[in-house]
Short mmCIF file of C-alpha atoms and ligand atoms in Angstrom, two decimals:
data_model
loop_
_atom_site.label_atom_id
_atom_site.label_comp_id
_atom_site.label_asym_id
_atom_site.label_seq_id
_atom_site.Cartn_x
_atom_site.Cartn_y
_atom_site.Cartn_z
CA MET A 298 -15.11 0.47 33.31
CA ALA A 299 -12.95 -0.76 30.85
CA GLY A 300 -13.41 -3.86 28.52
CA PHE A 301 -10.97 -6.66 28.04
CA ARG A 302 -7.73 -6.78 25.96
CA PRO A 303 -5.14 -9.03 25.41
CA PRO A 304 -2.46 -9.12 27.90
CA HIS A 305 0.27 -6.90 27.12
CA ASP A 306 2.87 -8.56 29.43
CA ALA A 307 2.68 -12.12 28.31
CA GLY A 308 6.48 -12.77 28.06
CA SER A 309 7.14 -11.04 31.49
CA SER A 310 9.36 -12.41 33.94
CA ARG A 311 6.46 -13.59 36.23
CA ARG A 312 5.43 -15.77 33.67
CA ASP A 313 8.56 -17.70 33.94
CA PHE A 314 7.56 -18.93 37.48
CA LEU A 315 4.34 -20.71 36.01
CA ARG A 316 5.14 -24.17 35.39
CA ASN A 317 3.58 -27.14 33.70
CA GLY A 318 0.98 -24.79 31.68
CA SER A 319 -0.52 -27.14 28.95
CA TYR A 320 -3.34 -25.36 27.40
CA SER A 321 -4.09 -26.92 23.99
CA ILE A 322 -7.35 -26.80 21.90
CA ALA A 323 -9.32 -29.12 19.93
CA LEU A 324 -12.81 -28.93 20.54
CA VAL A 325 -16.44 -28.24 18.89
CA CYS A 326 -18.87 -26.73 21.44
CA THR A 327 -22.48 -25.30 21.54
CA PHE A 328 -23.47 -21.91 21.87
CA GLY A 329 -26.34 -19.86 23.37
CA THR A 330 -27.70 -17.21 21.46
CA THR A 331 -29.84 -14.74 22.93
CA GLU A 332 -28.80 -13.49 26.36
CA SER A 333 -27.02 -10.16 26.92
CA LEU A 334 -24.06 -10.31 29.01
CA LYS A 335 -24.43 -8.30 32.22
CA GLY A 336 -20.84 -9.00 33.95
CA PRO A 337 -18.64 -6.21 35.41
CA SER A 338 -17.00 -4.51 32.45
CA VAL A 339 -16.82 -7.22 30.09
CA GLN A 340 -17.45 -5.76 27.02
CA THR A 341 -16.87 -8.53 24.43
CA SER A 342 -14.00 -6.99 22.63
CA ALA A 343 -11.88 -10.07 21.70
CA LYS A 344 -10.91 -10.11 18.52
CA LEU A 345 -12.27 -13.34 16.38
CA GLN A 346 -9.68 -15.24 14.70
CA THR A 347 -11.91 -17.65 12.63
CA SER A 348 -13.17 -17.75 9.38
CA ALA A 349 -17.04 -18.04 8.81
CA ALA A 350 -16.65 -21.33 7.77
CA ARG A 351 -14.99 -22.09 10.86
CA ARG A 352 -17.58 -20.66 12.68
CA ALA A 353 -20.18 -22.24 11.08
CA GLN A 354 -19.37 -25.68 12.94
CA PHE A 355 -19.70 -24.25 16.03
CA SER A 356 -23.45 -24.34 15.53
CA SER A 357 -23.30 -28.03 16.13
CA PRO A 358 -23.65 -29.66 19.67
CA PHE A 359 -20.06 -29.73 21.24
CA THR A 360 -18.09 -33.11 21.13
CA PRO A 361 -17.19 -33.83 24.26
CA PHE A 362 -13.60 -35.70 25.16
CA ALA A 363 -12.11 -34.06 22.13
CA ARG A 364 -9.45 -32.11 23.95
CA ASP A 365 -6.67 -33.30 26.62
CA LEU A 366 -7.30 -32.09 30.19
CA PRO A 367 -5.46 -28.97 30.98
CA ILE A 368 -3.36 -28.99 34.34
CA ALA A 369 -3.35 -25.23 35.94
CA PRO A 370 0.10 -23.81 35.90
CA GLU A 371 1.86 -24.39 39.36
CA LEU A 372 2.96 -21.18 41.19
CA ALA A 373 6.74 -21.19 42.25
CA PRO A 374 7.54 -18.87 44.99
CA VAL A 375 9.51 -15.96 44.51
CA SER A 376 11.04 -16.06 47.65
CA GLY A 377 11.93 -18.85 50.36
CA LYS A 378 13.73 -17.12 53.11
CA ASN A 379 13.29 -17.40 56.79
CA GLY A 380 11.12 -20.09 56.41
CA VAL A 381 8.43 -18.48 54.68
CA ASP A 382 7.08 -19.03 50.72
CA VAL A 383 6.23 -15.53 49.11
CA TYR A 384 4.06 -15.61 46.20
CA ASP A 385 3.72 -12.65 43.65
CA VAL A 386 -0.02 -12.64 41.56
CA ASP A 387 -1.27 -10.37 39.30
CA ILE A 388 -5.28 -10.10 39.39
CA LYS A 389 -5.81 -9.16 35.74
CA GLU A 390 -7.90 -9.63 32.60
CA GLY A 391 -6.75 -12.39 30.29
CA LEU A 392 -7.68 -14.82 27.38
CA ALA A 393 -8.51 -18.30 27.55
CA GLU A 394 -8.14 -20.80 24.82
CA ILE A 395 -11.33 -22.70 25.89
CA LEU A 396 -13.00 -23.08 22.52
CA PRO A 397 -10.97 -23.97 19.64
CA GLY A 398 -10.31 -20.73 17.36
CA PHE A 399 -11.61 -18.41 20.01
CA GLU A 400 -10.33 -16.63 22.79
CA THR A 401 -12.46 -16.25 25.61
CA PRO A 402 -12.09 -13.08 27.50
CA ILE A 403 -11.61 -13.68 31.55
CA TYR A 404 -10.57 -12.36 34.98
CA GLY A 405 -7.67 -14.49 36.16
CA TYR A 406 -5.15 -14.93 39.04
CA GLU A 407 -2.12 -14.33 36.34
CA GLY A 408 -4.47 -13.81 33.98
CA VAL A 409 -5.13 -17.68 33.48
CA TYR A 410 -8.27 -19.66 34.00
CA PRO A 411 -8.09 -21.67 36.44
CA GLY A 412 -5.76 -19.48 38.19
CA PRO A 413 -2.18 -20.83 39.10
CA THR A 414 -2.35 -24.00 41.85
CA ILE A 415 -0.19 -22.85 45.02
CA ARG A 416 1.25 -26.07 47.12
CA ALA A 417 1.69 -25.48 50.27
CA ARG A 418 3.17 -27.49 53.57
CA LYS A 419 2.06 -27.47 56.66
CA GLY A 420 4.16 -25.73 59.17
CA ARG A 421 5.34 -23.58 56.68
CA PRO A 422 3.74 -19.95 56.23
CA ALA A 423 2.91 -18.48 53.01
CA ILE A 424 2.60 -14.85 51.82
CA VAL A 425 0.56 -14.38 48.87
CA ARG A 426 1.22 -10.70 47.39
CA GLN A 427 -2.17 -9.89 45.03
CA HIS A 428 -1.72 -7.34 42.65
CA ASN A 429 -5.01 -5.79 41.74
CA GLN A 430 -4.81 -4.89 38.21
CA LEU A 431 -8.53 -4.73 37.30
CA THR A 432 -10.80 -1.58 37.18
CA PHE A 433 -12.52 -2.38 40.11
CA ASP A 434 -12.16 -3.68 43.97
CA SER A 435 -11.27 -7.21 44.28
CA ASN A 436 -10.05 -9.38 47.21
CA VAL A 437 -9.21 -13.11 47.92
CA HIS A 438 -10.69 -15.54 50.08
CA LEU A 439 -8.73 -18.77 51.03
CA HIS A 440 -11.77 -21.06 51.14
CA GLY A 441 -11.32 -23.65 53.73
CA GLY A 442 -8.29 -22.13 55.33
CA TYR A 443 -7.43 -21.44 58.91
CA VAL A 444 -6.67 -17.71 58.28
CA PRO A 445 -6.46 -15.07 60.59
CA ALA A 446 -9.64 -12.50 60.05
CA ALA A 447 -7.72 -9.59 58.45
CA HIS A 448 -6.28 -12.02 55.87
CA ASP A 449 -9.55 -13.92 55.35
CA GLY A 450 -10.95 -11.84 52.58
CA HIS A 451 -13.99 -11.01 54.21
CA PRO A 452 -16.22 -9.37 51.65
CA MET A 453 -15.72 -5.68 52.95
CA ASP A 454 -12.06 -5.96 53.17
CA VAL A 455 -10.89 -5.18 49.18
CA ILE A 456 -8.18 -4.20 47.42
CA ALA A 457 -8.42 -1.13 45.35
CA PRO A 458 -7.76 -0.94 41.70
CA GLY A 459 -3.85 -0.39 41.37
CA ALA A 460 -3.24 -1.52 44.90
CA SER A 461 -1.75 -4.78 46.39
CA PHE A 462 -2.03 -6.71 49.48
CA ASP A 463 -0.05 -9.37 51.11
CA TYR A 464 -2.11 -12.27 52.38
CA THR A 465 -0.28 -14.35 55.22
CA TYR A 466 -1.49 -17.74 55.42
CA PRO A 467 0.06 -19.61 58.65
CA ASN A 468 -0.74 -23.10 57.14
CA GLU A 469 -0.91 -24.77 60.45
CA GLN A 470 -3.85 -26.67 59.87
CA ASP A 471 -3.75 -30.45 58.47
CA ALA A 472 -3.55 -31.41 54.92
CA ALA A 473 -6.36 -30.31 52.83
CA PHE A 474 -7.51 -29.16 49.30
CA LEU A 475 -8.56 -25.35 49.72
CA TRP A 476 -9.22 -23.03 47.00
CA TYR A 477 -8.61 -19.22 46.68
CA HIS A 478 -11.00 -16.79 44.87
CA ASP A 479 -12.76 -13.59 44.61
CA HIS A 480 -14.79 -12.38 47.55
CA ALA A 481 -15.51 -8.63 46.88
CA HIS A 482 -19.22 -8.19 48.08
CA GLY A 483 -22.02 -8.09 45.64
CA ARG A 484 -19.68 -9.41 42.71
CA THR A 485 -18.69 -13.00 43.39
CA ALA A 486 -21.31 -14.36 40.89
CA ARG A 487 -19.79 -12.58 38.20
CA THR A 488 -15.96 -12.52 39.08
CA LEU A 489 -15.90 -16.44 39.84
CA TYR A 490 -17.76 -17.01 36.67
CA TYR A 491 -15.17 -14.97 34.90
CA GLY A 492 -12.27 -16.74 36.15
CA LEU A 493 -11.02 -15.68 39.34
CA VAL A 494 -10.86 -19.30 40.96
CA GLY A 495 -7.50 -20.96 41.86
CA THR A 496 -6.37 -24.25 43.61
CA TYR A 497 -4.39 -24.23 47.12
CA LEU A 498 -3.01 -27.85 47.86
CA LEU A 499 -2.02 -27.93 51.49
CA HIS A 500 0.15 -31.04 52.30
CA ASP A 501 1.54 -32.78 55.34
CA GLU A 502 3.85 -35.53 56.81
CA ARG A 503 0.80 -37.80 57.66
CA GLU A 504 -0.54 -37.50 54.37
CA GLU A 505 2.79 -38.56 53.17
CA GLU A 506 3.01 -41.39 55.28
CA LEU A 507 -0.03 -42.99 53.61
CA GLU A 508 1.95 -43.02 50.52
CA LEU A 509 -0.76 -41.70 48.40
CA PRO A 510 -0.31 -40.47 44.85
CA GLN A 511 1.89 -37.64 43.86
CA GLY A 512 3.46 -35.38 41.48
CA GLU A 513 1.50 -35.74 38.09
CA TYR A 514 -0.90 -38.55 39.81
CA ASP A 515 -2.44 -35.94 42.25
CA VAL A 516 -4.65 -33.94 40.00
CA PRO A 517 -6.97 -30.85 41.04
CA LEU A 518 -10.22 -31.03 38.86
CA VAL A 519 -11.72 -27.63 38.94
CA LEU A 520 -15.36 -28.23 37.50
CA ALA A 521 -17.87 -25.40 36.42
CA ASP A 522 -20.67 -24.87 33.90
CA HIS A 523 -20.53 -22.19 31.61
CA ALA A 524 -22.39 -20.83 28.52
CA PHE A 525 -20.68 -19.07 25.47
CA ASN A 526 -21.86 -16.18 23.14
CA LYS A 527 -21.26 -16.63 19.43
CA ASP A 528 -17.98 -14.59 19.52
CA GLY A 529 -16.54 -17.11 22.15
CA SER A 530 -16.91 -15.33 25.15
CA PHE A 531 -18.41 -16.47 28.63
CA ARG A 532 -22.21 -15.86 28.43
CA TYR A 533 -23.82 -14.69 32.00
CA ALA A 534 -27.12 -14.00 32.83
CA GLU A 535 -28.17 -13.24 36.53
CA ASN A 536 -30.75 -15.42 38.01
CA VAL A 537 -30.99 -14.37 41.85
CA ASP A 538 -33.57 -17.05 42.63
CA LEU A 539 -32.31 -20.09 40.99
CA GLY A 540 -28.68 -18.99 40.23
CA PHE A 541 -26.82 -19.06 37.22
CA ARG A 542 -26.63 -22.58 35.13
CA GLY A 543 -24.25 -22.97 32.23
CA ASP A 544 -25.15 -25.35 29.48
CA THR A 545 -21.57 -26.49 28.97
CA MET A 546 -19.11 -28.34 31.01
CA LEU A 547 -15.40 -26.97 32.02
CA VAL A 548 -12.76 -29.00 33.86
CA ASN A 549 -9.91 -26.91 34.43
CA GLY A 550 -11.19 -24.50 31.61
CA ALA A 551 -11.41 -27.27 29.03
CA VAL A 552 -14.98 -28.49 27.67
CA SER A 553 -15.43 -32.05 29.05
CA PRO A 554 -11.75 -33.19 28.38
CA ARG A 555 -10.36 -36.40 28.23
CA MET A 556 -7.61 -37.39 30.34
CA ALA A 557 -4.94 -40.01 29.68
CA VAL A 558 -3.93 -42.02 32.73
CA GLN A 559 -1.49 -44.47 33.12
CA ARG A 560 -2.67 -48.42 34.64
CA ARG A 561 -1.71 -46.77 38.29
CA ILE A 562 -3.52 -45.28 40.98
CA TYR A 563 -4.69 -41.50 40.70
CA ARG A 564 -5.49 -38.94 43.40
CA LEU A 565 -8.29 -36.85 42.03
CA ARG A 566 -9.41 -33.92 43.77
CA PHE A 567 -12.90 -32.47 42.88
CA LEU A 568 -13.55 -28.82 43.28
CA ASN A 569 -17.10 -27.61 42.52
CA ALA A 570 -16.18 -24.05 41.48
CA SER A 571 -19.63 -23.29 39.72
CA ASN A 572 -21.81 -20.87 40.43
CA ALA A 573 -25.06 -22.60 41.56
CA ARG A 574 -24.91 -25.89 40.03
CA SER A 575 -24.88 -29.22 42.18
CA TYR A 576 -23.53 -32.52 40.82
CA GLU A 577 -23.70 -36.10 41.28
CA LEU A 578 -20.66 -37.73 40.01
CA ARG A 579 -20.32 -41.25 38.87
CA LEU A 580 -18.15 -43.42 36.71
CA GLY A 581 -19.20 -45.48 33.77
CA ASN A 582 -20.45 -48.77 34.90
CA SER A 583 -20.86 -47.10 38.48
CA ARG A 584 -17.18 -48.12 38.51
CA GLN A 585 -15.72 -47.87 42.34
CA MET A 586 -14.04 -44.60 43.92
CA LEU A 587 -12.27 -44.61 47.03
CA GLN A 588 -12.89 -41.39 49.02
CA ILE A 589 -10.23 -40.34 51.04
CA ALA A 590 -10.72 -36.46 51.85
CA SER A 591 -13.76 -33.92 52.14
CA ASP A 592 -13.27 -30.06 52.45
CA GLY A 593 -10.97 -30.17 55.59
CA GLY A 594 -8.98 -32.70 54.80
CA LEU A 595 -8.51 -36.60 55.25
CA LEU A 596 -11.42 -38.82 56.46
CA GLU A 597 -10.97 -41.05 59.48
CA ALA A 598 -11.09 -44.06 56.99
CA PRO A 599 -11.31 -44.41 53.40
CA VAL A 600 -15.05 -44.70 52.22
CA ALA A 601 -15.84 -46.56 48.92
CA ARG A 602 -18.54 -44.84 46.73
CA SER A 603 -20.15 -45.43 43.13
CA SER A 604 -21.19 -41.93 42.88
CA PHE A 605 -21.21 -38.80 45.25
CA PRO A 606 -22.87 -35.15 45.45
CA LEU A 607 -20.59 -32.16 45.08
CA HIS A 608 -22.39 -28.82 45.67
CA PRO A 609 -20.82 -25.25 45.01
CA ALA A 610 -17.78 -24.88 46.93
CA GLU A 611 -17.23 -28.41 48.30
CA ARG A 612 -14.32 -30.71 47.61
CA ILE A 613 -13.97 -34.44 47.40
CA GLU A 614 -11.07 -36.25 46.74
CA VAL A 615 -10.96 -39.95 45.48
CA LEU A 616 -8.29 -42.48 44.66
CA ILE A 617 -9.19 -44.33 41.32
CA ASP A 618 -7.31 -47.46 40.59
CA PHE A 619 -6.93 -47.92 36.82
CA ARG A 620 -4.03 -50.80 36.95
CA SER A 621 -7.15 -53.23 36.33
CA PHE A 622 -8.20 -51.48 33.02
CA LYS A 623 -6.92 -52.50 29.54
CA PRO A 624 -4.78 -49.82 27.78
CA GLY A 625 -7.33 -48.39 25.48
CA SER A 626 -10.29 -48.28 28.22
CA GLU A 627 -12.36 -45.31 28.03
CA ILE A 628 -14.07 -44.32 31.41
CA VAL A 629 -16.24 -41.51 31.47
CA LEU A 630 -17.19 -39.53 34.60
CA GLN A 631 -20.66 -38.41 34.12
CA ASN A 632 -23.12 -35.99 36.30
CA VAL A 633 -25.91 -37.91 36.78
CA ALA A 634 -27.94 -35.26 38.91
CA ALA A 635 -31.60 -34.92 37.83
CA ASP A 636 -31.09 -31.47 36.15
CA ALA A 637 -27.83 -32.17 34.60
CA GLY A 638 -29.01 -31.53 31.00
CA THR A 639 -26.25 -30.78 28.79
CA THR A 640 -23.67 -31.15 31.59
CA LYS A 641 -23.81 -34.77 31.68
CA SER A 642 -20.70 -35.55 30.20
CA VAL A 643 -17.89 -34.36 32.65
CA MET A 644 -14.79 -35.80 31.39
CA ARG A 645 -13.34 -39.00 30.17
CA PHE A 646 -10.16 -41.45 31.40
CA ASP A 647 -8.18 -42.74 28.41
CA VAL A 648 -6.18 -45.82 30.10
CA VAL A 649 -3.01 -46.01 28.36
CA ASP A 650 0.14 -48.25 28.72
CA GLY A 651 3.39 -47.06 30.30
CA GLY A 652 4.57 -45.74 33.68
CA GLY A 653 7.04 -47.74 35.92
CA ALA A 654 6.41 -49.53 39.40
CA GLU A 655 3.22 -48.13 41.42
CA GLU A 656 4.57 -46.72 44.73
CA ALA A 657 1.29 -45.33 45.74
CA ARG A 658 -1.37 -47.42 47.60
CA MET A 659 -4.86 -47.51 48.32
CA PRO A 660 -5.25 -46.87 52.02
CA ARG A 661 -6.91 -49.46 54.07
CA GLY A 662 -8.31 -48.87 57.52
CA ARG A 663 -7.62 -45.87 59.63
CA MET A 664 -5.87 -42.92 58.16
CA ARG A 665 -6.50 -40.21 60.77
CA THR A 666 -8.11 -39.51 64.23
CA LEU A 667 -10.50 -36.44 63.78
CA GLU A 668 -10.21 -34.20 66.81
CA LYS A 669 -12.90 -34.30 69.40
CA LEU A 670 -14.89 -31.12 69.73
CA PRO A 671 -15.94 -29.60 72.91
CA ALA A 672 -19.62 -30.03 73.82
CA PRO A 673 -21.77 -27.38 72.22
CA ASN A 674 -22.59 -24.89 74.35
CA ALA A 675 -25.56 -23.28 72.33
CA THR A 676 -27.91 -23.71 69.40
CA HIS A 677 -28.90 -21.46 66.65
CA ARG A 678 -31.55 -22.26 63.98
CA TRP A 679 -30.87 -20.36 60.70
CA ASP A 680 -33.74 -20.37 58.17
CA LEU A 681 -32.65 -20.13 54.68
CA SER A 682 -35.69 -18.21 52.77
CA LEU A 683 -36.29 -15.86 49.89
CA LEU A 684 -37.67 -12.38 50.31
CA THR A 685 -39.63 -11.51 47.18
CA GLN A 686 -41.45 -8.39 48.67
CA GLY A 687 -39.60 -5.14 47.26
CA GLY A 688 -37.17 -6.84 45.39
CA VAL A 689 -35.74 -10.53 45.59
CA GLN A 690 -33.15 -11.27 48.50
CA TRP A 691 -32.11 -14.26 50.09
CA GLN A 692 -32.06 -14.06 53.62
CA ILE A 693 -30.50 -16.11 56.78
CA ALA A 694 -32.87 -15.89 59.79
CA ASN A 695 -34.72 -13.05 57.78
CA ARG A 696 -31.70 -11.14 57.80
CA GLY A 697 -29.61 -10.01 54.70
CA PHE A 698 -25.91 -8.99 55.02
CA ASP A 699 -25.36 -5.92 56.81
CA PRO A 700 -21.62 -5.45 57.40
CA ASN A 701 -22.07 -3.19 60.33
CA ARG A 702 -24.24 -6.00 62.51
CA ILE A 703 -22.57 -8.82 64.09
CA ASP A 704 -25.19 -11.72 63.90
CA VAL A 705 -23.49 -14.24 66.22
CA SER A 706 -20.73 -14.20 68.98
CA THR A 707 -18.93 -16.94 70.24
CA ARG A 708 -15.83 -17.65 72.48
CA LEU A 709 -12.86 -18.73 70.54
CA GLY A 710 -12.44 -22.57 71.51
CA THR A 711 -16.20 -23.18 71.98
CA SER A 712 -18.41 -25.02 69.69
CA GLU A 713 -22.42 -25.00 68.88
CA LEU A 714 -24.95 -26.92 66.93
CA TRP A 715 -26.21 -24.77 63.97
CA GLN A 716 -29.33 -25.88 62.34
CA TRP A 717 -29.77 -24.65 58.88
CA HIS A 718 -33.59 -25.00 58.14
CA ASN A 719 -34.48 -24.79 54.38
CA PRO A 720 -38.11 -24.32 53.51
CA SER A 721 -37.30 -23.30 50.09
CA ASN A 722 -37.03 -25.11 46.58
CA ARG A 723 -33.28 -24.50 46.07
CA VAL A 724 -29.87 -26.04 47.53
CA HIS A 725 -28.34 -23.89 49.77
CA PRO A 726 -24.41 -24.90 50.24
CA MET A 727 -23.65 -23.21 53.37
CA HIS A 728 -20.05 -22.08 54.08
CA LEU A 729 -18.43 -20.73 57.16
CA HIS A 730 -15.22 -18.72 56.90
CA GLY A 731 -12.06 -19.57 58.78
CA MET A 732 -13.14 -22.36 60.62
CA LEU A 733 -14.66 -25.73 60.07
CA TYR A 734 -17.52 -28.16 61.16
CA ARG A 735 -18.97 -31.46 61.52
CA VAL A 736 -22.11 -32.27 59.96
CA VAL A 737 -24.18 -33.99 62.64
CA GLU A 738 -27.47 -34.72 61.23
CA ARG A 739 -29.64 -34.69 58.10
CA SER A 740 -33.35 -34.64 58.39
CA SER A 741 -33.57 -36.27 55.03
CA GLY A 742 -31.91 -39.33 56.08
CA VAL A 743 -28.36 -40.46 57.75
CA VAL A 744 -24.87 -38.51 57.49
CA HIS A 745 -23.20 -40.40 54.76
CA PRO A 746 -19.51 -41.20 55.95
CA GLY A 747 -18.08 -39.40 53.07
CA GLU A 748 -19.35 -36.59 54.98
CA ARG A 749 -18.21 -37.08 58.31
CA GLY A 750 -14.97 -35.71 58.32
CA TRP A 751 -14.00 -31.95 58.11
CA LYS A 752 -15.96 -29.68 56.38
CA ASP A 753 -16.54 -26.06 55.58
CA THR A 754 -19.14 -26.21 53.20
CA VAL A 755 -22.58 -28.48 53.52
CA GLY A 756 -25.46 -28.86 50.63
CA VAL A 757 -28.62 -27.89 52.50
CA LEU A 758 -31.10 -29.69 50.23
CA PRO A 759 -34.84 -28.19 49.40
CA GLY A 760 -37.10 -29.01 52.31
CA GLU A 761 -33.98 -30.35 54.76
CA ASP A 762 -32.97 -29.36 57.98
CA VAL A 763 -29.11 -30.11 58.46
CA THR A 764 -27.51 -29.37 61.61
CA VAL A 765 -23.60 -28.92 61.72
CA GLN A 766 -21.15 -28.20 64.80
CA PRO A 767 -18.83 -25.58 64.25
CA TRP A 768 -15.48 -25.34 66.14
CA PHE A 769 -14.53 -21.79 66.66
CA VAL A 770 -10.82 -22.18 66.45
CA PRO A 771 -7.91 -21.30 65.58
CA TYR A 772 -8.57 -17.40 65.58
CA GLU A 773 -10.80 -14.52 67.03
CA GLY A 774 -12.52 -11.97 64.44
CA ARG A 775 -15.04 -11.27 62.47
CA TYR A 776 -16.17 -13.83 59.88
CA VAL A 777 -18.60 -14.15 57.69
CA PHE A 778 -21.00 -17.08 56.85
CA HIS A 779 -23.00 -17.15 53.51
CA CYS A 780 -24.60 -19.41 50.94
CA HIS A 781 -22.14 -20.33 48.07
CA SER A 782 -24.76 -20.25 45.41
CA LEU A 783 -22.64 -17.17 44.30
CA GLU A 784 -25.95 -15.03 43.41
CA HIS A 785 -27.72 -16.13 46.69
CA GLY A 786 -24.36 -15.06 48.34
CA ASP A 787 -24.17 -11.65 46.75
CA LYS A 788 -27.71 -10.50 47.44
CA ALA A 789 -27.41 -11.16 50.44
CA MET A 790 -27.44 -14.55 51.87
CA MET A 791 -24.85 -13.66 54.31
CA LEU A 792 -24.31 -13.38 58.11
CA GLN A 793 -21.24 -12.40 60.22
CA LEU A 794 -19.73 -14.13 63.01
CA GLU A 795 -17.55 -12.60 65.83
CA VAL A 796 -15.17 -15.02 67.84
CA THR A 797 -14.11 -13.12 70.89
CA LYS A 798 -11.04 -14.25 73.47
CU1 LIG B 170 -28.34 -20.26 48.75
#
């Protein structure tokens, strides 16, 4: 397969649809040394643009908070006729400025990492035309979206190299922080690692009535741990059991960045886009954050938290009120998970003066009423275990993924209890496509109020049983559910659900 090369069309008209791009560089980072790269088609052919003297400084540990937080560009529709927004996206190779003096080869939507943000509105459908300009199959899954099965990005429904597909997104669900990513079977650990990740912010009226922060005060934050080769390319080593762990924290494609914040309320949308790392996020001095939403949208009421876990593919949205801080204050967001290692410093908020009168407010009391689920009419127990005989494979209920087998059939509009039983010593973030569920019970203790809203991914901890109640709406068809620890899902911790009328 072809190696990376610089994009030849950086000045093309499509680029004009990207707004808010602000990728600056100024950082020192540590590099790994030994692992060989095993990614698809990634030959580290990017030209080096640094002198030997400049490279030498990169052998020192990276300095966090030296680069401003990049904000992913926002994608503008190419058409908005007949109440439908049409977007045009090239899936292609690109070069990202992640480390100073280096260009890191990536796969990217529009050739950027993270991919451009799509802002959609409830009741207004979107069509996203994805053009696969890579040399291998790709597809796009709108994670957390109510999407008809044919447009869901099922792992076997792929876009061949050179081909295109129009993904139709009805946008009929409530406001939520969704994201889109590659889902071609067996490749996701590499393709997401190399950059095929973007955010999709779905807004609605109810959310607007809450007068939450908007525009530049509503900020998606894409967290991922990475590692680097000496030439600045991403370093990847497959580990099917543990999953990949990087030694360097990236937020929106920058190493532990700093974000200048005015003395205002900010809405911060955290996405864990890591292959396999779970975070426990905490502000310095355990300052309070107000959680307002989880995967599937707003909670019934805000929940004050001094820290929260974030497993791969999960989203949590918080409000932080910076009005009580003096200009010059620096507030660090840390990963305090036991295995954080060198990913402890996630980012820093630098409080600056400025801004006008505050227009947003901190919600108090009820924000929404969650829909009542129908009574469950079946219970399934899904054991999560590692098969080590005859090769290493993660399984659900002693089965690996078989696209020709339906593992569970349900009726549209019904509900069941699904028990994830995890006797293994790994976390398994279990994700269901195309539908949402509620977390009913955790054997390790109570379900946190911040986890009682709509979810599409739940972290099942080692030794834990977690019961969720999916609601099989709104579409019939064939969907997958799988572990979102990407090496687990690729090999082959994934089953199929068929919803029928
Ligand atoms: Cu897993």
